[in-house]
CSV table of C-alpha atoms in Angstrom, one decimal:
chain,number,residue,atom,x,y,z
A,1,MET,CA,0.4,-17.1,31.9
A,2,LEU,CA,3.6,-19.4,32.9
A,3,LEU,CA,2.8,-22.8,32.2
A,4,PRO,CA,4.5,-25.8,34.0
A,5,VAL,CA,6.8,-27.1,31.4
A,6,PHE,CA,5.9,-30.4,30.4
A,7,ARG,CA,2.3,-28.6,29.1
A,8,LEU,CA,3.7,-27.7,26.3
A,9,PHE,CA,6.7,-30.0,25.6
A,10,THR,CA,4.6,-33.3,25.7
A,11,PRO,CA,5.0,-36.0,24.5
A,12,LEU,CA,8.7,-36.8,26.1
A,13,LEU,CA,10.0,-38.0,22.9
A,14,LEU,CA,10.7,-34.5,22.3
A,15,LEU,CA,13.4,-34.2,25.2
A,16,PRO,CA,16.1,-35.3,24.1
A,17,MET,CA,15.4,-33.0,20.9
A,18,LEU,CA,15.3,-30.0,23.2
A,19,GLY,CA,17.7,-31.4,25.9
A,20,TYR,CA,16.4,-31.9,29.3
A,21,SER,CA,18.6,-29.7,31.6
A,22,GLN,CA,17.6,-26.7,29.2
A,23,LEU,CA,14.0,-27.8,28.6
A,24,LEU,CA,13.3,-27.7,32.6
A,25,SER,CA,14.9,-23.7,33.4
A,26,ALA,CA,12.9,-22.9,30.1
A,27,GLN,CA,10.6,-20.3,30.7
A,28,VAL,CA,7.4,-21.5,28.4
A,29,TYR,CA,4.5,-19.4,27.4
A,30,SER,CA,1.5,-20.4,25.5
A,31,ALA,CA,-2.5,-19.7,25.5
A,32,SER,CA,-4.2,-23.0,26.9
A,33,PHE,CA,-6.3,-25.4,25.1
A,34,SER,CA,-9.1,-24.0,26.4
A,35,ASP,CA,-9.0,-20.9,26.3
A,36,ALA,CA,-6.4,-20.4,23.0
A,37,LYS,CA,-8.2,-17.7,20.6
A,38,TRP,CA,-7.3,-16.7,16.8
A,39,THR,CA,-8.3,-13.0,15.7
A,40,ALA,CA,-9.3,-12.5,11.8
A,41,GLN,CA,-9.1,-9.0,11.1
A,42,THR,CA,-9.4,-7.8,7.2
A,43,GLY,CA,-9.4,-5.0,5.0
A,44,ALA,CA,-9.2,-4.1,1.7
A,45,PHE,CA,-5.0,-2.9,2.1
A,46,ALA,CA,-4.1,-4.6,4.8
A,47,CYS,CA,-5.1,-8.4,6.5
A,48,SER,CA,-3.4,-10.0,9.8
A,49,LEU,CA,-4.3,-12.9,11.5
A,50,SER,CA,-3.6,-12.5,15.9
A,51,HIS,CA,-3.3,-15.3,18.6
A,52,ASP,CA,-3.2,-13.6,22.3
A,53,ILE,CA,-0.3,-15.9,23.9
A,54,PRO,CA,-0.8,-14.9,28.0
A,55,GLY,CA,2.6,-13.8,29.9
A,56,PHE,CA,4.1,-13.4,26.9
A,57,GLY,CA,2.5,-10.9,24.1
A,58,SER,CA,0.8,-12.1,21.1
A,59,ALA,CA,1.5,-13.8,17.3
A,60,ARG,CA,0.4,-11.8,14.8
A,61,PHE,CA,0.7,-13.0,10.5
A,62,SER,CA,0.1,-9.9,8.6
A,63,ARG,CA,-0.1,-9.1,4.8
A,64,SER,CA,-0.9,-5.9,3.3
A,65,THR,CA,0.0,-4.1,-0.1
A,66,GLY,CA,3.1,-3.7,-1.3
A,67,VAL,CA,4.5,-5.7,1.8
A,68,ALA,CA,5.4,-9.5,2.4
A,69,GLU,CA,3.4,-11.4,4.8
A,70,SER,CA,5.6,-12.0,7.7
A,71,LEU,CA,4.9,-13.5,11.8
A,72,GLU,CA,6.2,-11.7,14.7
A,73,LEU,CA,5.5,-12.5,18.2
A,74,ARG,CA,5.6,-9.1,20.2
A,75,HIS,CA,6.6,-9.7,24.2
A,76,THR,CA,5.5,-7.5,26.3
A,77,ASN,CA,8.4,-8.1,29.0
A,78,LYS,CA,10.1,-11.4,27.8
A,79,THR,CA,11.9,-11.3,24.7
A,80,PHE,CA,14.3,-13.8,22.5
A,81,ALA,CA,18.1,-13.5,23.4
A,82,ALA,CA,19.7,-12.9,20.7
A,83,GLY,CA,20.4,-15.3,18.5
A,84,SER,CA,19.4,-18.5,16.5
A,85,VAL,CA,15.5,-19.4,17.2
A,86,ARG,CA,14.4,-22.9,16.2
A,87,ILE,CA,11.0,-23.3,15.0
A,88,GLU,CA,9.5,-27.4,15.9
A,89,SER,CA,6.0,-28.5,15.3
A,90,ILE,CA,4.6,-30.0,19.0
A,91,PRO,CA,1.6,-32.4,18.4
A,92,PRO,CA,-1.2,-32.2,21.1
A,93,MET,CA,-1.2,-35.3,23.7
A,94,TRP,CA,-3.7,-37.5,22.5
A,95,ARG,CA,-1.7,-37.5,18.9
A,96,PRO,CA,1.8,-40.1,20.8
A,97,GLU,CA,2.2,-41.5,17.0
A,98,ASP,CA,3.1,-38.2,15.3
A,99,SER,CA,6.5,-36.9,16.1
A,100,PRO,CA,7.9,-33.4,16.9
A,101,ALA,CA,9.3,-32.3,14.0
A,102,VAL,CA,11.3,-28.7,13.2
A,103,LEU,CA,10.4,-26.8,11.0
A,104,GLY,CA,13.6,-24.2,10.8
A,105,GLN,CA,15.3,-21.2,11.8
A,106,ALA,CA,14.8,-17.9,12.8
A,107,GLN,CA,17.0,-15.2,14.0
A,108,ALA,CA,16.6,-12.9,17.3
A,109,THR,CA,18.1,-9.5,17.1
A,110,GLY,CA,17.7,-9.6,21.3
A,111,GLY,CA,16.9,-6.5,23.0
A,112,THR,CA,13.9,-5.1,23.3
A,113,ALA,CA,12.4,-5.7,19.1
A,114,SER,CA,10.0,-8.7,18.5
A,115,LEU,CA,10.7,-11.6,17.2
A,116,LYS,CA,9.7,-11.0,13.1
A,117,ILE,CA,9.8,-14.1,11.1
A,118,THR,CA,9.5,-13.9,7.3
A,119,THR,CA,10.4,-17.6,5.9
A,120,LYS,CA,8.5,-20.9,6.8
A,121,LEU,CA,5.2,-19.3,6.6
A,122,ASP,CA,3.4,-22.3,4.9
A,123,SER,CA,5.1,-24.8,7.0
A,124,ILE,CA,4.0,-23.1,10.3
A,125,THR,CA,0.4,-22.6,9.1
A,126,LYS,CA,0.2,-26.2,7.7
A,127,THR,CA,1.2,-27.1,10.7
A,128,LEU,CA,-1.7,-25.1,13.1
A,129,GLU,CA,-4.1,-26.1,9.9
A,130,ARG,CA,-3.2,-30.1,10.7
A,131,GLY,CA,-3.7,-29.3,14.9
A,132,THR,CA,-0.2,-29.3,15.6
A,133,ASN,CA,1.2,-26.7,17.5
A,134,VAL,CA,4.6,-24.6,16.8
A,135,VAL,CA,6.5,-23.4,19.2
A,136,PHE,CA,9.9,-21.4,19.1
A,137,SER,CA,12.5,-21.9,21.3
A,138,GLY,CA,15.4,-19.5,21.9
A,139,GLY,CA,18.0,-19.1,24.1
A,140,MET,CA,19.9,-21.6,27.0
A,141,GLY,CA,19.4,-22.7,30.7
A,142,ASP,CA,17.4,-19.8,32.7
A,143,SER,CA,18.0,-17.2,29.6
A,144,GLY,CA,15.4,-19.9,27.8
A,145,LEU,CA,12.7,-18.9,26.3
A,146,ARG,CA,9.6,-21.3,24.8
A,147,VAL,CA,6.7,-19.5,23.2
A,148,GLY,CA,3.5,-21.9,22.1
A,149,LEU,CA,1.0,-21.2,19.2
A,150,GLU,CA,-1.7,-23.2,20.4
A,151,ALA,CA,-3.9,-25.1,17.1
A,152,ARG,CA,-6.7,-24.9,18.4
A,153,ASN,CA,-9.4,-22.2,16.8
A,154,PHE,CA,-6.9,-21.1,14.1
A,155,ASN,CA,-8.5,-22.7,11.3
A,156,PRO,CA,-11.8,-20.6,10.9
A,157,ALA,CA,-9.4,-17.3,11.2
A,158,PHE,CA,-7.1,-18.3,9.2
A,159,SER,CA,-9.7,-19.4,6.1
A,160,GLN,CA,-10.9,-15.4,7.0
A,161,TYR,CA,-7.4,-14.2,6.9
A,162,ARG,CA,-6.3,-16.3,3.3
A,163,LYS,CA,-9.9,-14.7,1.6
A,164,CYS,CA,-8.6,-11.4,2.8
A,165,ILE,CA,-5.3,-11.7,1.7
A,166,THR,CA,-6.9,-13.0,-2.2
A,167,ASN,CA,-9.2,-9.9,-2.1
A,168,LEU,CA,-6.0,-7.3,-1.1
A,169,ILE,CA,-6.1,-4.6,-3.8
A,170,PRO,CA,-2.7,-4.8,-5.2
A,171,TYR,CA,-1.4,-0.9,-6.0
A,172,THR,CA,-0.6,1.8,-3.3
A,173,PHE,CA,-1.6,4.9,-4.3
A,174,ASN,CA,1.8,6.1,-5.2
A,175,GLN,CA,1.1,3.0,-8.1
A,176,ILE,CA,-2.3,4.7,-9.2
A,177,SER,CA,-2.1,8.3,-8.1
A,178,ARG,CA,-1.3,9.6,-12.4
A,179,THR,CA,-2.8,7.3,-15.0
A,180,ILE,CA,-3.0,7.6,-18.7
A,181,ILE,CA,-5.3,7.0,-20.8
A,182,PHE,CA,-4.7,7.1,-24.5
A,183,TYR,CA,-6.7,7.2,-27.4
A,184,GLY,CA,-7.5,6.8,-31.1
A,185,ARG,CA,-8.4,9.6,-33.7
A,186,SER,CA,-11.8,7.9,-34.7
A,187,ALA,CA,-12.4,6.5,-31.2
A,188,GLU,CA,-16.9,6.7,-31.0
A,189,ALA,CA,-15.8,4.9,-27.1
A,190,LEU,CA,-14.0,4.4,-24.7
A,191,SER,CA,-11.6,1.7,-25.6
A,192,GLY,CA,-12.0,-2.0,-23.4
A,193,THR,CA,-8.1,-1.3,-22.4
A,194,ALA,CA,-9.2,2.0,-21.4
A,195,LYS,CA,-12.1,0.8,-19.1
A,196,THR,CA,-9.5,-1.7,-18.0
A,197,GLN,CA,-7.6,1.0,-16.5
A,198,LEU,CA,-10.4,3.1,-15.3
A,199,ASP,CA,-11.6,0.4,-13.5
A,200,THR,CA,-8.7,-0.1,-11.5
A,201,ILE,CA,-8.8,3.4,-10.4
A,202,ILE,CA,-12.4,2.7,-9.7
A,203,ARG,CA,-11.7,0.0,-7.0
A,204,TYR,CA,-9.0,2.1,-5.2
A,205,VAL,CA,-10.6,5.3,-4.9
A,206,LYS,CA,-14.5,3.3,-3.6
A,207,ALA,CA,-11.7,1.5,-0.8
A,208,ASP,CA,-9.2,4.5,0.1
A,209,PRO,CA,-11.7,7.8,2.0
A,210,LYS,CA,-8.4,9.4,1.9
A,211,VAL,CA,-8.8,10.0,-2.3
A,212,LEU,CA,-9.8,13.6,-1.7
A,213,GLY,CA,-10.7,13.7,-5.6
A,214,ILE,CA,-10.0,13.0,-9.5
A,215,ILE,CA,-8.6,15.4,-12.3
A,216,ILE,CA,-9.7,14.3,-15.3
A,217,ASP,CA,-7.5,16.2,-18.6
A,218,ALA,CA,-8.4,15.4,-21.8
A,219,HIS,CA,-5.4,16.4,-24.4
A,220,SER,CA,-5.8,15.7,-28.5
A,221,ASP,CA,-3.2,15.7,-31.6
A,222,LYS,CA,-2.9,18.9,-34.0
A,223,LEU,CA,-6.0,19.1,-35.4
A,224,GLU,CA,-7.0,21.4,-38.8
A,225,THR,CA,-8.3,24.1,-36.3
A,226,PRO,CA,-7.7,24.8,-32.1
A,227,GLU,CA,-11.7,23.8,-31.5
A,228,ASP,CA,-11.4,20.7,-33.7
A,229,GLY,CA,-8.9,19.7,-30.9
A,230,GLU,CA,-10.6,21.4,-28.1
A,231,ARG,CA,-13.9,19.2,-29.0
A,232,GLN,CA,-12.0,15.8,-29.3
A,233,SER,CA,-10.3,16.4,-25.9
A,234,GLN,CA,-14.0,17.3,-24.3
A,235,ILE,CA,-15.5,14.6,-25.7
A,236,GLN,CA,-12.2,11.8,-24.2
A,237,ALA,CA,-12.5,13.9,-20.6
A,238,GLU,CA,-16.6,13.7,-20.8
A,239,TRP,CA,-16.4,10.3,-21.3
A,240,VAL,CA,-14.6,9.3,-18.9
A,241,ALA,CA,-16.0,11.4,-16.5
A,242,GLN,CA,-19.1,9.8,-17.0
A,243,TYR,CA,-17.8,6.3,-16.6
A,244,LEU,CA,-16.6,6.5,-13.3
A,245,ILE,CA,-20.0,8.1,-12.5
A,246,ASP,CA,-21.7,5.4,-13.6
A,247,LYS,CA,-19.4,3.4,-11.7
A,248,GLY,CA,-20.6,5.3,-8.3
A,249,ILE,CA,-17.7,7.4,-8.0
A,250,ASP,CA,-19.3,10.9,-6.7
A,251,SER,CA,-19.4,13.5,-9.0
A,252,ASN,CA,-18.5,15.7,-6.7
A,253,LYS,CA,-14.8,14.5,-6.3
A,254,ILE,CA,-14.3,14.6,-10.3
A,255,THR,CA,-13.0,17.7,-12.0
A,256,THR,CA,-12.9,17.3,-15.3
A,257,ARG,CA,-10.8,19.6,-18.5
A,258,TRP,CA,-10.1,19.7,-21.7
A,259,HIS,CA,-7.0,21.2,-23.3
A,260,GLY,CA,-7.3,20.3,-26.7
A,261,ASP,CA,-3.6,20.5,-28.0
A,262,GLN,CA,-2.3,23.0,-25.9
A,263,PHE,CA,0.2,20.4,-23.9
A,264,PRO,CA,2.0,18.3,-26.3
A,265,ILE,CA,3.9,15.5,-24.9
A,266,ALA,CA,5.4,14.5,-28.1
A,267,ASN,CA,6.1,15.8,-32.1
A,268,ASN,CA,2.8,16.2,-34.1
A,269,LYS,CA,4.3,16.0,-37.5
A,270,ASP,CA,4.9,11.8,-37.2
A,271,LYS,CA,1.7,8.9,-36.3
A,272,ALA,CA,4.1,8.3,-33.4
A,273,GLY,CA,3.7,11.4,-31.6
A,274,GLN,CA,0.5,12.2,-32.7
A,275,ALA,CA,-0.7,8.5,-30.9
A,276,LYS,CA,1.3,10.2,-28.0
A,277,ASN,CA,-0.5,13.2,-27.7
A,278,ARG,CA,-4.2,11.8,-27.5
A,279,ARG,CA,-4.1,11.4,-23.9
A,280,VAL,CA,-6.7,11.7,-20.9
A,281,THR,CA,-4.9,12.6,-17.7
A,282,VAL,CA,-6.6,10.6,-14.4
A,283,ARG,CA,-5.2,12.4,-11.5
A,284,LEU,CA,-5.7,11.0,-7.7
A,285,GLU,CA,-5.5,13.7,-4.8
A,286,ASN,CA,-5.4,12.9,-1.4
A,287,GLU,CA,-3.8,15.3,1.6
A,288,SER,CA,-0.5,14.4,0.8
A,289,THR,CA,-0.4,15.3,-2.5
A,290,ARG,CA,-1.9,18.3,-2.3
A,291,LYS,CA,0.4,19.5,0.6
A,292,GLU,CA,3.5,18.5,-1.2
A,293,MET,CA,2.2,20.0,-4.5
A,294,GLU,CA,1.2,23.8,-2.8
A,295,LYS,CA,5.0,23.7,-1.4
A,296,LYS,CA,6.6,23.1,-4.9
A,297,VAL,CA,4.3,26.0,-6.1
A,298,ALA,CA,5.3,28.2,-3.0
A,299,ALA,CA,8.9,28.2,-3.8
A,300,MET,CA,8.6,28.4,-7.2
A,301,LYS,CA,5.7,31.6,-7.0
A,302,LEU,CA,8.9,32.9,-3.4
A,303,ALA,CA,11.2,32.5,-6.8
A,304,GLU,CA,9.3,34.3,-9.1
A,305,GLN,CA,8.7,37.3,-7.1
A,306,LYS,CA,12.1,37.5,-5.6
A,307,ALA,CA,13.4,37.6,-9.2
A,308,ALA,CA,11.1,40.0,-10.5
A,309,GLU,CA,11.5,42.7,-7.2
A,310,GLU,CA,14.9,42.5,-7.9
A,311,ALA,CA,14.5,42.8,-12.1
A,312,ALA,CA,12.7,45.9,-11.0
A,313,ALA,CA,15.1,47.4,-7.7
A,314,LYS,CA,17.8,47.5,-11.2
A,315,THR,CA,15.5,49.9,-13.2
A,316,VAL,CA,14.7,52.7,-10.3
A,317,GLY,CA,18.2,52.3,-9.1
A,318,GLN,CA,16.8,51.2,-5.2
A,319,SER,CA,16.2,48.0,-3.9
A,320,SER,CA,12.8,46.6,-2.6
A,321,SER,CA,12.4,43.9,0.6
A,322,VAL,CA,11.6,40.7,-0.3
A,323,SER,CA,8.9,39.1,2.0
A,324,SER,CA,9.8,35.5,3.0
A,325,GLU,CA,6.5,34.2,3.5
A,326,PRO,CA,5.5,32.1,-0.4
A,327,LEU,CA,2.5,33.5,-2.0
A,328,PRO,CA,-1.2,31.6,-1.5
A,329,ILE,CA,-2.2,29.3,-3.9
A,330,ASN,CA,-5.6,28.4,-4.7
A,331,LEU,CA,-6.8,24.3,-6.0
A,332,GLN,CA,-7.7,25.9,-9.4
A,333,GLN,CA,-3.4,27.5,-9.7
A,334,LEU,CA,-2.6,23.7,-8.4
A,335,GLU,CA,-4.1,21.9,-11.0
A,336,ASP,CA,-3.3,24.2,-13.5
A,337,MET,CA,0.7,23.6,-12.8
A,338,VAL,CA,0.6,20.0,-12.8
A,339,GLU,CA,-1.0,19.7,-15.6
A,340,ARG,CA,1.3,21.3,-17.1
A,341,GLN,CA,3.9,19.6,-16.0
A,342,ASP,CA,6.5,17.4,-18.9
A,343,LEU,CA,4.4,13.9,-18.2
A,344,THR,CA,7.6,12.1,-20.1
A,345,SER,CA,10.5,14.2,-18.3
A,346,GLY,CA,9.0,14.9,-15.1
A,347,LYS,CA,10.3,18.4,-14.7
A,348,PRO,CA,8.5,21.2,-13.5
A,349,PRO,CA,6.9,23.3,-15.5
A,350,ARG,CA,8.3,26.7,-16.6
A,351,GLY,CA,8.2,29.6,-14.7
A,352,ASP,CA,6.2,31.7,-17.2
A,353,LEU,CA,3.5,29.0,-17.0
A,354,LEU,CA,2.3,29.7,-14.2
A,355,ARG,CA,1.5,33.4,-14.7
């Protein structure tokens, strides 16, 4: 809705600040006082607060896990010209004792891009909380554009938005998809540190429906017999799995395995190395990670197949054709490959470990 110029820019006290001739020719957009609406959308990983601006588009505050808060003015047919955009507080007409004030500036890139603001957000929200409108002014003369945020009905929705931000899960899938939990040789239960790590995983899994599975792999250091290591790692794996289940994780999502001392990541000859080897790896899987791992395994399988066929050809004195199609791999093979990965260097497993 294209509003009369005086609608947004009263009191007259503001006119010298903007320039009277520029103000009269500027296009001004804002929701009316009676129709102003703010809508909060909340979630475990993202929060937003939106405001419709008739004739222009919308304004949207947003914050998500791993992404800083921003305010975006999204346009449908009008846009700010490239250059500086002034941010101002404009008191309502019934508060003549309050004066307009400049809150800061933003930079418009022009073209079809929306105006995105990452600074002065606290000043903008505090102004709106006080019931004072905020106006964004850019361009000159006929190309001038003024877009207003109407403060009415802001506070209830803003309160929901801030509560959502407070409760945002602060870590992404990539940050939590692999967790290593260490344990003492004589441990009789999960440690407090282990439970804290698992609580972090539980919170994430409950919030993200894209998590397809949880794979638990427990390891021991070098004990007197392989059976002792097997037993120790089994106990740790089962403790972790049971803790997840007790906290509400579906048991059908959990794969539990134990390996004894088969896959050390440090030297078992000293206490420091032994402590590193006593570990439980908890991995989260979603569709993307499974597909990515399948591609890597398929490439390794294909390379192995090609090498084997070339060796066979040399033996019999003849060449053989090599299929360009990767060999299929099932989930069990995929899990085995990942667990054999060197957790210290991040290098893929040796080819012989896939056989």
